[in-house]
Structures are given as C-alpha cells and as structure tokens.
Amino acid sequence: MGLARRIIPCLDVDDGRVVKGVQFVDIRDAGDPVEVARRYDREGADEICFLDITASSGERETIIHVVEAVASEVFIPLTVGGGVRQVADVRRLLNAGADKVGINTAAVFEPELVARASDAVGAQCIVVAIDAKRDDRGGWEVFTHGGRKPTGLDAIEWAKLMQKMGAGEILLTSMDRDGTRSGFDLALTRGVSDAVQIPVIASGGVGSLDDLADGVTEGGADAVLAASIFHFGQHTVGEAKQRMAARGVEIRW
Amino acid sequence: MTRQRVAVIDYGMGNLRSVSKAIEHVAPDVDVLVSDDADAILSSDRIVCPGQGAARDCMAALVRSGLDKAVVDGLATRPFLGICMGFQVLLSRSEENEGVACLDVVPGEARRFESPLLDSHGTRLKVPHMGWSEVEQTREHPLWHRIENRARFYFAHSYYCDVEETESIAGRATYGVNIPVAASGEGWFACQFHPEKSAQDGLQLLKNFVSWNGTC
C-alpha cells in the first residue's frame, strides 16, 4: 500500500470565527475553530485548511491565535492561507502551529516571495494557491483577489513556475466551479497535476461524494478539498472515505 | 516526587508548538520545556529534537547555537526522540544543498527521492512525499506499543534517511522505494514522519516515548 489520498475540509475564518454557516447539531459553538476542527479530526479528516478572510489588516493577529488554539488540541496537519504577504507572515503561522502556509495573490505580484519563503522554511511548508478560470482559448487564466482580478497568466504555466520557485504543493481552485456544487473542473485538475511533480489539491465545486472521487481518479489530484458538503451536514468525512474506497481510491481509515 | 521534564530543542527551525502541545496532551503530568539552552536541555529527563527546513540551515542553526553538542550528548545520556529533520541531522551527511555534513551519530545519508519517482505500477509519484503512509514496524520496539503494524503516519519530506546499519532500522515505508522511516539504538529513537501530526497513533508514540526507559 502506498500513500493515502487526503480529504481536506476547508474552513473560512473571519476575525477568529468560522463563517459560511457550519451547521452541526452536535457541537456547542459552530463558530469556534477549535470545536469545528476537533469535529473534523474525529470524522477522520486527513488535514484541515483554514482560509483567513479577515478584511481589516488590523485584525491580522486573530488568525495566529486561531492556529495556536487549534494546534494545541488537534493533532493533524493544518494548512493556513489568506493575507500572507511576506516571509515573516509564513514564519509566524508556522510557529503558531501551522504545517503549511498558502500564498496566493502575493505570489502573483512577487513570485520571488515563494522562493524566499521556500528557502527559509522548506518547500514542504509552502502551498501556492491558484484561482483559475477558463479562458476563451481552451486554457485557464489565473485570477487574484478571490477571483476578481485577471492576471493574464496561464494557470498551467503558472503552476510550473511556482514549482520551480519552490512551492511544495499547489492548491488549485476552479473559480468557474466554486460554489456551483457541479464537481471539480477535472480537465484543469488533470492539466495541472500532470504538468507538475509536486502534489496538487483539487478545490472548487464539490457537490457529491463522487465528485471527490472523480478529483482523484479523473483529475489526478493528490488531495481533495471541500467546504459546504461537510459543513452543512450533507456528508461526513467518513462517508466520503467510504465512497472513495469503493471507487478504488486508497484512503486512510 | 518531582515532575519529569521533557526538553524540546529550539534551534530556530520550525514548528515547536505542535510537538510540545502534543506531549502535554498525552502526558499532563510532565513538564515540557522548549529551550535553546544547552544546560537546561541536558538537565532534562528526556529530549525531543524536531526540525523542519533545509539541511544546510538546520545544521548551521545547530552549530551556531552550540546545540549540536547538546544533541550528541543528550542522545548518549537520556531518552532521545528525533523527528523529521531531527532524524536527518543525526545521519553522517545529507545530499541536500549540494551536500551537508551532519552530526554523524547514525551512519547513513539523507538522499533525495529520485526523479521521476514511480510506484510498482509505473505511476509517477509526487515529491515532496506528503501525506499519510503505512509504516511497517520491522521489529518490536517500546515506542510501537499499542500501535498497529502498518498504521498510517503523516509525512512531509523530499529527502529520506538511508540508514546504513539495518539492525537499527525500526520502521519502513514504501514510496516508490522502500525507505527506513524509523530507527533506534540504545536510548534513542528517530522517525521521519510527524507523530505530533499523526492523530491517535502519533500521540500514542509520543506517550510511549514519555514512559520509555531507553532500552530496545
């Protein structure tokens, strides 16, 4: 047996609180990152991803406290992204207990940041997040600022450059599919996964358990990330693993 | 009775919080001291040496802080656990950064996964080796107590520990190649995976370490 494909619930955190309506009947405070993370750990999540969407820069410290609190009680890998602009941000998140830090917009403005961060803390700690939209030439374009600003960059070429700069992993989100619950953009996932040697996390569009399995079997993803399918109690991580195993995907029990 | 103290060596390389919190979690009656002070480390009952980052930086940080000697002395005198880079620095050398001399406590070399790396079906494998792999316990060891053989642990690495003395290997995993992922000798244990991030089985290993008398 080899490496298990990972299932990663993703939580949006605003000013220290989990948002976008996590709905669990069996936890006291669905806004508490520690409680929600603990719940996903119990369900068998292989990793947890926090995306800090705090708008005001004055509240940046809150995500550090969130990571410290979660890492003190939940002992599975934590990936944290959102608002990372310099190597010092990466270090602070790692020292707080994050295992990997996601860099998105800042990498587009300054690709060298990825190289410096990777050099400082090791490639295995650096995840480059890519938000991609289909263009009219049959490819995909990189967008920044949560999918609002086009960059003119080709997503596959960008992923290859980020690997060269020292990214240890790519978190690939289809902006076309995000929120649609119509499944991953499998052609995008396959295109990037085949183009790079580093692991790729598929994201954006999961609406069913088979979508998760498709991300691996057809998209070639090394890990699959989802939010609402788990948050709203539609499915547990355990159910996702059962379906993936039934589809021949190696998972961790 | 005085409380047992576990020192987590702080040489400025990475996430010490997760390790120290995980030990506190499994052993609330133990004091965990995160320290860069050699005397404090060497007056503790047990030592954990974590670490992440590049070999060159880790070795430089150890030497600069004078903690290289504390690692070697500590490993020889009390139960010692090396994790990830804390395992690799114990080897003779690393291939990383065009070759780095390491502490040479455990004969062997940290080698990069070959490229392209293929599994037994010829499918290309990604590097870093990132995620949960089964660990085969190649021999009995107190640190495997209550952990099922082939339990999965969390890995995140691009270089693996090619340990020369096969009798010191305690665990193996297969990722393209069959690699040593745990080794042990009198009073020390070292693992490539991250017990502090490996859920229940990882916590069990840390719990085993805290009660280990050093024999194997």
Tab-separated table of C-alpha atoms in Angstrom:
chain	number	residue	atom	x	y	z
A	1	MET	CA	0.000	0.000	0.000
A	2	GLY	CA	1.191	3.481	-0.770
A	3	LEU	CA	0.140	6.976	0.063
A	4	ALA	CA	-3.468	7.734	1.000
A	5	ARG	CA	-5.279	10.439	-0.947
A	6	ARG	CA	-6.205	13.166	1.502
A	7	ILE	CA	-9.612	14.622	2.245
A	8	ILE	CA	-9.350	18.188	3.497
A	9	PRO	CA	-12.283	20.149	4.927
A	10	CYS	CA	-11.744	23.871	4.416
A	11	LEU	CA	-12.969	26.498	6.866
A	12	ASP	CA	-13.289	30.204	6.172
A	13	VAL	CA	-12.278	32.216	9.223
A	14	ASP	CA	-13.232	35.860	9.669
A	15	ASP	CA	-11.823	37.712	12.648
A	16	GLY	CA	-11.218	34.471	14.515
A	17	ARG	CA	-14.588	32.879	13.840
A	18	VAL	CA	-15.618	30.153	11.392
A	19	VAL	CA	-18.059	31.630	8.891
A	20	LYS	CA	-20.166	30.466	5.950
A	21	GLY	CA	-22.562	28.615	8.203
A	22	VAL	CA	-21.063	25.440	9.536
A	23	GLN	CA	-24.122	23.537	10.673
A	24	PHE	CA	-23.565	20.751	13.159
A	25	VAL	CA	-26.159	19.827	15.694
A	26	ASP	CA	-23.685	18.132	17.989
A	27	ILE	CA	-21.262	20.938	18.746
A	28	ARG	CA	-21.921	23.842	21.038
A	29	ASP	CA	-20.427	26.664	19.032
A	30	ALA	CA	-20.250	26.223	15.266
A	31	GLY	CA	-18.207	29.411	15.019
A	32	ASP	CA	-15.395	28.127	17.226
A	33	PRO	CA	-12.486	26.969	15.036
A	34	VAL	CA	-11.245	24.576	17.713
A	35	GLU	CA	-14.594	22.834	18.056
A	36	VAL	CA	-15.090	22.542	14.327
A	37	ALA	CA	-11.534	21.292	13.770
A	38	ARG	CA	-11.899	18.760	16.554
A	39	ARG	CA	-15.104	17.515	14.992
A	40	TYR	CA	-13.439	17.019	11.596
A	41	ASP	CA	-10.499	15.284	13.230
A	42	ARG	CA	-12.915	12.826	14.852
A	43	GLU	CA	-14.573	12.215	11.487
A	44	GLY	CA	-11.210	11.235	10.055
A	45	ALA	CA	-10.166	14.360	8.157
A	46	ASP	CA	-6.586	13.915	6.899
A	47	GLU	CA	-5.773	17.583	7.160
A	48	ILE	CA	-7.639	20.820	7.856
A	49	CYS	CA	-7.392	24.018	5.844
A	50	PHE	CA	-8.124	27.461	7.281
A	51	LEU	CA	-8.650	30.342	4.929
A	52	ASP	CA	-8.401	33.688	6.700
A	53	ILE	CA	-10.823	36.092	5.057
A	54	THR	CA	-10.442	38.828	7.668
A	55	ALA	CA	-10.766	42.058	5.733
A	56	SER	CA	-9.164	44.577	8.058
A	57	SER	CA	-5.414	44.296	8.382
A	58	GLY	CA	-5.696	45.461	11.986
A	59	GLU	CA	-7.242	42.124	12.894
A	60	ARG	CA	-4.498	40.021	11.253
A	61	GLU	CA	-3.355	38.721	14.626
A	62	THR	CA	-6.573	36.839	15.176
A	63	ILE	CA	-5.662	34.059	12.750
A	64	ILE	CA	-2.436	33.480	14.713
A	65	HIS	CA	-4.480	32.913	17.850
A	66	VAL	CA	-6.810	30.600	15.966
A	67	VAL	CA	-3.898	28.499	14.725
A	68	GLU	CA	-2.352	28.373	18.209
A	69	ALA	CA	-5.618	27.269	19.753
A	70	VAL	CA	-6.343	24.614	17.132
A	71	ALA	CA	-2.771	23.258	17.042
A	72	SER	CA	-2.875	22.850	20.816
A	73	GLU	CA	-5.767	20.421	20.624
A	74	VAL	CA	-5.991	18.923	17.163
A	75	PHE	CA	-3.058	16.803	16.073
A	76	ILE	CA	-3.405	16.503	12.320
A	77	PRO	CA	-1.820	18.744	9.676
A	78	LEU	CA	-3.074	22.314	9.392
A	79	THR	CA	-2.797	24.422	6.264
A	80	VAL	CA	-3.439	28.134	6.656
A	81	GLY	CA	-3.811	30.741	3.931
A	82	GLY	CA	-5.174	34.208	3.359
A	83	GLY	CA	-3.389	37.534	3.532
A	84	VAL	CA	0.135	36.090	3.506
A	85	ARG	CA	2.400	38.778	2.056
A	86	GLN	CA	5.887	38.225	3.406
A	87	VAL	CA	8.216	35.580	4.770
A	88	ALA	CA	7.596	36.889	8.277
A	89	ASP	CA	3.877	36.046	7.880
A	90	VAL	CA	4.830	32.495	6.889
A	91	ARG	CA	7.115	32.085	9.883
A	92	ARG	CA	4.541	33.401	12.332
A	93	LEU	CA	1.900	30.993	11.097
A	94	LEU	CA	4.297	28.039	11.235
A	95	ASN	CA	5.471	28.977	14.716
A	96	ALA	CA	1.847	29.183	15.811
A	97	GLY	CA	1.380	25.552	14.781
A	98	ALA	CA	0.519	25.579	11.078
A	99	ASP	CA	2.245	22.907	8.996
A	100	LYS	CA	1.793	24.559	5.649
A	101	VAL	CA	1.108	28.119	4.609
A	102	GLY	CA	-0.803	29.092	1.484
A	103	ILE	CA	0.351	32.004	-0.662
A	104	ASN	CA	-1.959	33.309	-3.380
A	105	THR	CA	-2.220	36.928	-4.522
A	106	ALA	CA	1.182	37.918	-3.150
A	107	ALA	CA	2.865	35.240	-5.285
A	108	VAL	CA	1.461	36.826	-8.445
A	109	PHE	CA	2.755	40.243	-7.526
A	110	GLU	CA	6.079	38.898	-6.343
A	111	PRO	CA	6.975	35.356	-7.449
A	112	GLU	CA	10.297	35.702	-5.625
A	113	LEU	CA	8.363	35.651	-2.355
A	114	VAL	CA	7.687	31.961	-2.926
A	115	ALA	CA	11.392	31.317	-3.479
A	116	ARG	CA	12.398	33.204	-0.354
A	117	ALA	CA	9.737	31.545	1.778
A	118	SER	CA	10.611	28.095	0.473
A	119	ASP	CA	14.277	28.713	1.105
A	120	ALA	CA	13.581	29.892	4.628
A	121	VAL	CA	11.205	27.202	5.849
A	122	GLY	CA	11.402	24.367	3.321
A	123	ALA	CA	9.303	23.602	0.254
A	124	GLN	CA	7.121	21.155	2.185
A	125	CYS	CA	5.660	24.100	4.132
A	126	ILE	CA	4.770	26.247	1.119
A	127	VAL	CA	1.460	25.810	-0.687
A	128	VAL	CA	0.800	28.081	-3.636
A	129	ALA	CA	-2.924	28.658	-4.071
A	130	ILE	CA	-4.053	29.199	-7.655
A	131	ASP	CA	-7.519	30.502	-8.536
A	132	ALA	CA	-8.178	29.700	-12.189
A	133	LYS	CA	-10.958	30.453	-14.665
A	134	ARG	CA	-11.478	29.034	-18.136
A	135	ASP	CA	-10.432	31.442	-20.856
A	136	ASP	CA	-11.727	31.575	-24.431
A	137	ARG	CA	-8.640	29.821	-25.838
A	138	GLY	CA	-9.262	26.457	-24.218
A	139	GLY	CA	-6.988	27.126	-21.273
A	140	TRP	CA	-7.278	28.660	-17.840
A	141	GLU	CA	-6.278	32.062	-16.544
A	142	VAL	CA	-5.018	32.851	-13.039
A	143	PHE	CA	-7.118	35.298	-11.039
A	144	THR	CA	-6.276	37.068	-7.785
A	145	HIS	CA	-8.208	38.801	-5.028
A	146	GLY	CA	-10.625	35.940	-4.539
A	147	GLY	CA	-11.239	35.516	-8.251
A	148	ARG	CA	-11.983	39.145	-9.050
A	149	LYS	CA	-8.842	40.294	-10.848
A	150	PRO	CA	-7.496	38.679	-14.022
A	151	THR	CA	-3.726	38.396	-14.321
A	152	GLY	CA	-3.178	37.312	-17.920
A	153	LEU	CA	-1.223	34.313	-16.603
A	154	ASP	CA	-1.859	30.795	-17.901
A	155	ALA	CA	-2.698	28.565	-14.919
A	156	ILE	CA	-0.651	25.559	-16.046
A	157	GLU	CA	2.434	27.618	-16.865
A	158	TRP	CA	1.994	29.456	-13.593
A	159	ALA	CA	1.861	26.198	-11.633
A	160	LYS	CA	5.091	25.075	-13.307
A	161	LEU	CA	6.772	28.370	-12.448
A	162	MET	CA	5.617	28.137	-8.837
A	163	GLN	CA	7.066	24.627	-8.604
A	164	LYS	CA	10.340	25.986	-9.925
A	165	MET	CA	10.233	28.785	-7.363
A	166	GLY	CA	9.998	26.238	-4.565
A	167	ALA	CA	6.327	25.566	-3.907
A	168	GLY	CA	5.836	22.203	-2.199
A	169	GLU	CA	2.205	21.853	-3.195
A	170	ILE	CA	-0.461	23.518	-5.342
A	171	LEU	CA	-3.956	24.284	-4.053
A	172	LEU	CA	-5.928	24.599	-7.268
A	173	THR	CA	-9.379	26.197	-7.208
A	174	SER	CA	-11.658	26.448	-10.208
A	175	MET	CA	-13.400	29.801	-9.952
A	176	ASP	CA	-15.920	28.619	-12.545
A	177	ARG	CA	-16.974	25.736	-10.330
A	178	ASP	CA	-16.524	27.252	-6.861
A	179	GLY	CA	-19.915	27.381	-5.162
A	180	THR	CA	-21.735	25.602	-8.011
A	181	ARG	CA	-21.705	22.092	-6.498
A	182	SER	CA	-21.280	20.723	-10.010
A	183	GLY	CA	-17.946	18.974	-9.408
A	184	PHE	CA	-14.284	19.887	-9.863
A	185	ASP	CA	-13.052	21.225	-13.184
A	186	LEU	CA	-11.431	17.874	-13.951
A	187	ALA	CA	-9.637	18.994	-17.104
A	188	LEU	CA	-7.993	21.822	-15.167
A	189	THR	CA	-7.082	19.482	-12.310
A	190	ARG	CA	-5.625	16.899	-14.690
A	191	GLY	CA	-3.777	19.548	-16.681
A	192	VAL	CA	-2.018	20.997	-13.650
A	193	SER	CA	-1.448	17.667	-11.908
A	194	ASP	CA	0.259	16.208	-14.982
A	195	ALA	CA	2.338	19.350	-15.504
A	196	VAL	CA	3.986	19.436	-12.081
A	197	GLN	CA	5.888	16.998	-9.917
A	198	ILE	CA	4.560	18.420	-6.640
A	199	PRO	CA	1.220	17.344	-5.101
A	200	VAL	CA	-1.973	19.076	-6.228
A	201	ILE	CA	-5.044	19.693	-4.038
A	202	ALA	CA	-8.250	19.974	-6.080
A	203	SER	CA	-10.768	22.568	-4.929
A	204	GLY	CA	-13.960	24.256	-6.033
A	205	GLY	CA	-17.309	22.771	-6.964
A	206	VAL	CA	-17.762	19.643	-4.844
A	207	GLY	CA	-21.448	18.764	-4.571
A	208	SER	CA	-21.372	14.995	-4.093
A	209	LEU	CA	-19.150	12.226	-2.789
A	210	ASP	CA	-18.477	11.037	-6.322
A	211	ASP	CA	-17.142	14.480	-7.167
A	212	LEU	CA	-14.417	13.906	-4.569
A	213	ALA	CA	-13.522	10.514	-6.032
A	214	ASP	CA	-13.541	11.961	-9.565
A	215	GLY	CA	-10.982	14.552	-8.494
A	216	VAL	CA	-8.553	11.715	-7.815
A	217	THR	CA	-9.475	9.132	-10.454
A	218	GLU	CA	-10.028	11.550	-13.346
A	219	GLY	CA	-8.350	14.740	-12.192
A	220	GLY	CA	-5.254	13.025	-10.803
A	221	ALA	CA	-5.395	15.111	-7.613
A	222	ASP	CA	-3.326	14.037	-4.628
A	223	ALA	CA	-5.825	15.554	-2.211
A	224	VAL	CA	-9.356	16.909	-2.418
A	225	LEU	CA	-10.657	19.933	-0.567
A	226	ALA	CA	-14.288	20.728	0.129
A	227	ALA	CA	-16.308	23.006	2.348
A	228	SER	CA	-20.083	23.074	2.135
A	229	ILE	CA	-20.591	19.341	1.518
A	230	PHE	CA	-19.174	18.745	5.002
A	231	HIS	CA	-20.216	21.919	6.797
A	232	PHE	CA	-23.926	21.576	6.168
A	233	GLY	CA	-24.004	18.027	7.457
A	234	GLN	CA	-24.774	16.664	3.985
A	235	HIS	CA	-21.964	14.143	4.346
A	236	THR	CA	-19.315	13.220	6.877
A	237	VAL	CA	-15.652	12.791	6.048
A	238	GLY	CA	-16.148	9.113	6.894
A	239	GLU	CA	-18.808	8.772	4.199
A	240	ALA	CA	-16.504	10.464	1.732
A	241	LYS	CA	-13.791	7.937	2.547
A	242	GLN	CA	-16.161	5.008	2.119
A	243	ARG	CA	-17.193	6.231	-1.303
A	244	MET	CA	-13.638	6.923	-2.375
A	245	ALA	CA	-12.526	3.486	-1.186
A	246	ALA	CA	-15.415	1.905	-3.095
A	247	ARG	CA	-14.167	3.742	-6.161
A	248	GLY	CA	-10.727	2.205	-5.706
A	249	VAL	CA	-9.023	5.214	-4.132
A	250	GLU	CA	-6.525	4.480	-1.379
A	251	ILE	CA	-7.556	6.283	1.782
A	252	ARG	CA	-6.571	6.396	5.445
A	253	TRP	CA	-9.050	4.766	7.826
B	1	MET	CA	8.149	13.182	43.662
B	2	THR	CA	9.458	15.740	41.197
B	3	ARG	CA	7.807	16.046	37.847
B	4	GLN	CA	9.511	14.609	34.845
B	5	ARG	CA	10.794	17.183	32.367
B	6	VAL	CA	10.946	16.795	28.598
B	7	ALA	CA	13.077	19.313	26.695
B	8	VAL	CA	12.130	20.264	23.136
B	9	ILE	CA	15.238	21.644	21.468
B	10	ASP	CA	14.662	25.095	19.975
B	11	TYR	CA	17.322	25.843	17.379
B	12	GLY	CA	15.100	28.216	15.450
B	13	MET	CA	13.936	25.712	12.850
B	14	GLY	CA	10.232	25.364	12.743
B	15	ASN	CA	7.159	24.362	14.498
B	16	LEU	CA	7.926	23.541	18.126
B	17	ARG	CA	4.490	24.352	19.394
B	18	SER	CA	2.798	21.316	17.892
B	19	VAL	CA	5.356	18.929	19.381
B	20	SER	CA	5.258	20.458	22.838
B	21	LYS	CA	1.450	20.671	22.889
B	22	ALA	CA	1.128	17.085	21.715
B	23	ILE	CA	3.379	15.864	24.541
B	24	GLU	CA	1.461	17.944	27.084
B	25	HIS	CA	-1.727	16.463	25.669
B	26	VAL	CA	-0.655	12.841	26.204
B	27	ALA	CA	1.324	13.413	29.409
B	28	PRO	CA	-0.279	16.146	31.516
B	29	ASP	CA	1.941	15.204	34.465
B	30	VAL	CA	5.103	16.034	32.507
B	31	ASP	CA	6.702	19.462	32.207
B	32	VAL	CA	7.581	20.337	28.619
B	33	LEU	CA	10.369	22.848	28.236
B	34	VAL	CA	11.008	24.435	24.840
B	35	SER	CA	14.595	25.596	25.153
B	36	ASP	CA	17.688	26.780	23.328
B	37	ASP	CA	19.802	26.490	26.454
B	38	ALA	CA	22.181	23.518	26.420
B	39	ASP	CA	22.378	23.260	30.209
B	40	ALA	CA	18.607	23.287	30.594
B	41	ILE	CA	18.267	20.685	27.849
B	42	LEU	CA	20.913	18.420	29.354
B	43	SER	CA	19.357	18.630	32.815
B	44	SER	CA	16.012	17.369	31.464
B	45	ASP	CA	14.897	13.761	31.747
B	46	ARG	CA	14.146	13.366	28.035
B	47	ILE	CA	14.917	15.259	24.875
B	48	VAL	CA	12.922	15.784	21.695
B	49	CYS	CA	14.680	17.195	18.646
B	50	PRO	CA	12.197	18.335	15.985
B	51	GLY	CA	13.028	20.476	12.987
B	52	GLN	CA	11.926	21.369	9.518
B	53	GLY	CA	13.528	23.210	6.657
B	54	ALA	CA	16.669	22.610	4.659
B	55	ALA	CA	19.587	20.507	5.933
B	56	ARG	CA	22.124	23.300	5.452
B	57	ASP	CA	20.056	25.736	7.526
B	58	CYS	CA	19.256	23.205	10.237
B	59	MET	CA	22.881	22.163	10.658
B	60	ALA	CA	24.041	25.785	10.584
B	61	ALA	CA	21.461	26.718	13.216
B	62	LEU	CA	22.526	23.811	15.440
B	63	VAL	CA	26.211	24.693	15.190
B	64	ARG	CA	25.665	28.438	15.562
B	65	SER	CA	23.626	27.963	18.709
B	66	GLY	CA	26.074	25.438	20.106
B	67	LEU	CA	23.240	22.948	20.407
B	68	ASP	CA	24.888	20.371	18.152
B	69	LYS	CA	26.868	19.146	21.147
B	70	ALA	CA	23.732	19.094	23.309
B	71	VAL	CA	22.071	16.820	20.730
B	72	VAL	CA	25.014	14.406	20.653
B	73	ASP	CA	25.476	14.407	24.451
B	74	GLY	CA	21.755	14.249	25.127
B	75	LEU	CA	21.245	11.331	22.780
B	76	ALA	CA	24.002	9.401	24.554
B	77	THR	CA	22.754	10.026	28.071
B	78	ARG	CA	18.921	10.010	28.190
B	79	PRO	CA	15.880	9.003	26.126
B	80	PHE	CA	16.003	10.998	22.901
B	81	LEU	CA	13.460	11.379	20.102
B	82	GLY	CA	14.376	12.901	16.733
B	83	ILE	CA	11.558	13.943	14.397
B	84	CYS	CA	11.821	14.659	10.644
B	85	MET	CA	14.871	16.945	10.260
B	86	GLY	CA	15.659	15.940	13.838
B	87	PHE	CA	16.242	12.473	12.365
B	88	GLN	CA	18.140	13.617	9.278
B	89	VAL	CA	20.649	15.728	11.240
B	90	LEU	CA	21.684	12.586	13.148
B	91	LEU	CA	22.968	10.994	9.940
B	92	SER	CA	26.509	11.316	8.616
B	93	ARG	CA	25.531	13.662	5.805
B	94	SER	CA	22.739	14.929	3.578
B	95	GLU	CA	22.583	15.262	-0.194
B	96	GLU	CA	20.554	18.446	0.193
B	97	ASN	CA	22.105	21.849	-0.675
B	98	GLU	CA	24.969	20.218	-2.649
B	99	GLY	CA	25.972	18.131	0.337
B	100	VAL	CA	25.895	18.943	4.040
B	101	ALA	CA	27.886	17.274	6.804
B	102	CYS	CA	25.569	16.222	9.625
B	103	LEU	CA	26.169	15.051	13.186
B	104	ASP	CA	27.261	11.526	12.205
B	105	VAL	CA	25.627	9.827	15.168
B	106	VAL	CA	23.714	7.410	12.940
B	107	PRO	CA	25.763	6.177	9.951
B	108	GLY	CA	23.897	6.979	6.772
B	109	GLU	CA	22.865	9.694	4.365
B	110	ALA	CA	19.745	11.755	3.667
B	111	ARG	CA	19.010	11.178	-0.044
B	112	ARG	CA	16.616	12.889	-2.399
B	113	PHE	CA	13.816	10.822	-3.898
B	114	GLU	CA	14.810	10.044	-7.456
B	115	SER	CA	13.076	11.804	-10.327
B	116	PRO	CA	10.863	10.634	-11.836
B	117	LEU	CA	9.733	8.571	-8.876
B	118	LEU	CA	7.497	5.669	-9.901
B	119	ASP	CA	5.382	3.235	-7.913
B	120	SER	CA	5.234	-0.513	-8.608
B	121	HIS	CA	2.622	0.061	-11.340
B	122	GLY	CA	4.793	2.610	-13.099
B	123	THR	CA	2.635	5.520	-11.958
B	124	ARG	CA	4.522	8.730	-11.267
B	125	LEU	CA	4.653	9.774	-7.599
B	126	LYS	CA	4.788	13.359	-6.407
B	127	VAL	CA	7.667	14.832	-4.404
B	128	PRO	CA	7.528	16.002	-1.610
B	129	HIS	CA	6.171	12.776	-0.168
B	130	MET	CA	3.258	14.488	1.523
B	131	GLY	CA	0.505	12.742	3.413
B	132	TRP	CA	-0.308	9.531	5.242
B	133	SER	CA	1.719	6.389	4.528
B	134	GLU	CA	1.661	2.985	6.156
B	135	VAL	CA	4.610	2.296	8.414
B	136	GLU	CA	5.797	-1.268	8.653
B	137	GLN	CA	7.206	-1.994	12.085
B	138	THR	CA	10.289	-4.000	11.140
B	139	ARG	CA	10.907	-5.018	14.719
B	140	GLU	CA	9.334	-4.799	18.120
B	141	HIS	CA	10.031	-1.642	19.997
B	142	PRO	CA	8.589	0.005	23.141
B	143	LEU	CA	7.668	3.061	21.047
B	144	TRP	CA	5.395	0.903	18.864
B	145	HIS	CA	3.465	-0.206	21.942
B	146	ARG	CA	-0.307	-0.199	21.253
B	147	ILE	CA	0.223	0.954	17.668
B	148	GLU	CA	-0.914	-1.463	14.989
B	149	ASN	CA	1.635	-2.614	12.472
B	150	ARG	CA	1.097	-0.696	9.204
B	151	ALA	CA	-0.709	2.153	10.920
B	152	ARG	CA	-0.504	5.338	8.845
B	153	PHE	CA	1.611	8.302	9.878
B	154	TYR	CA	1.896	11.783	8.379
B	155	PHE	CA	4.943	12.569	6.227
B	156	ALA	CA	6.147	15.775	4.552
B	157	HIS	CA	9.644	15.386	3.086
B	158	SER	CA	11.695	15.332	-0.108
B	159	TYR	CA	14.770	13.586	1.351
B	160	TYR	CA	14.752	10.238	3.111
B	161	CYS	CA	17.078	8.684	5.669
B	162	ASP	CA	19.202	5.989	4.081
B	163	VAL	CA	20.359	4.374	7.325
B	164	GLU	CA	23.425	2.149	6.840
B	165	GLU	CA	23.088	-0.208	9.781
B	166	THR	CA	19.977	-2.214	9.024
B	167	GLU	CA	19.815	-3.516	12.600
B	168	SER	CA	18.998	-0.004	13.814
B	169	ILE	CA	16.005	0.341	11.459
B	170	ALA	CA	12.714	0.083	13.356
B	171	GLY	CA	10.218	1.010	10.643
B	172	ARG	CA	9.899	1.234	6.883
B	173	ALA	CA	7.520	2.744	4.361
B	174	THR	CA	7.236	2.400	0.620
B	175	TYR	CA	7.056	5.464	-1.585
B	176	GLY	CA	8.499	4.495	-4.917
B	177	VAL	CA	11.344	2.983	-2.944
B	178	ASN	CA	11.270	1.110	0.331
B	179	ILE	CA	12.771	3.535	2.839
B	180	PRO	CA	13.714	3.479	6.526
B	181	VAL	CA	11.330	5.818	8.347
B	182	ALA	CA	12.183	4.965	11.940
B	183	ALA	CA	15.462	3.956	13.567
B	184	SER	CA	16.542	3.301	17.102
B	185	GLY	CA	19.543	2.491	19.253
B	186	GLU	CA	20.366	2.455	22.944
B	187	GLY	CA	18.371	5.362	24.385
B	188	TRP	CA	17.292	6.982	21.126
B	189	PHE	CA	14.519	6.728	18.560
B	190	ALA	CA	14.129	8.783	15.411
B	191	CYS	CA	11.348	8.990	12.858
B	192	GLN	CA	10.881	10.688	9.502
B	193	PHE	CA	7.124	11.070	9.971
B	194	HIS	CA	5.483	13.582	12.305
B	195	PRO	CA	3.966	11.855	15.354
B	196	GLU	CA	2.681	15.245	16.567
B	197	LYS	CA	0.561	15.455	13.396
B	198	SER	CA	-0.414	11.804	13.074
B	199	ALA	CA	-3.625	11.780	15.098
B	200	GLN	CA	-4.138	8.961	17.624
B	201	ASP	CA	-1.256	6.725	16.558
B	202	GLY	CA	1.171	9.633	16.630
B	203	LEU	CA	0.000	10.661	20.074
B	204	GLN	CA	0.406	7.066	21.236
B	205	LEU	CA	4.019	7.061	20.033
B	206	LEU	CA	4.710	10.257	21.990
B	207	LYS	CA	3.037	8.757	25.022
B	208	ASN	CA	5.237	5.669	24.658
B	209	PHE	CA	8.316	7.882	24.441
B	210	VAL	CA	7.476	9.717	27.658
B	211	SER	CA	7.392	6.419	29.567
B	212	TRP	CA	10.290	4.750	27.716
B	213	ASN	CA	13.304	3.733	29.783
B	214	GLY	CA	15.602	3.815	26.769
B	215	THR	CA	16.091	0.114	26.225
B	216	CYS	CA	15.097	-1.511	22.983
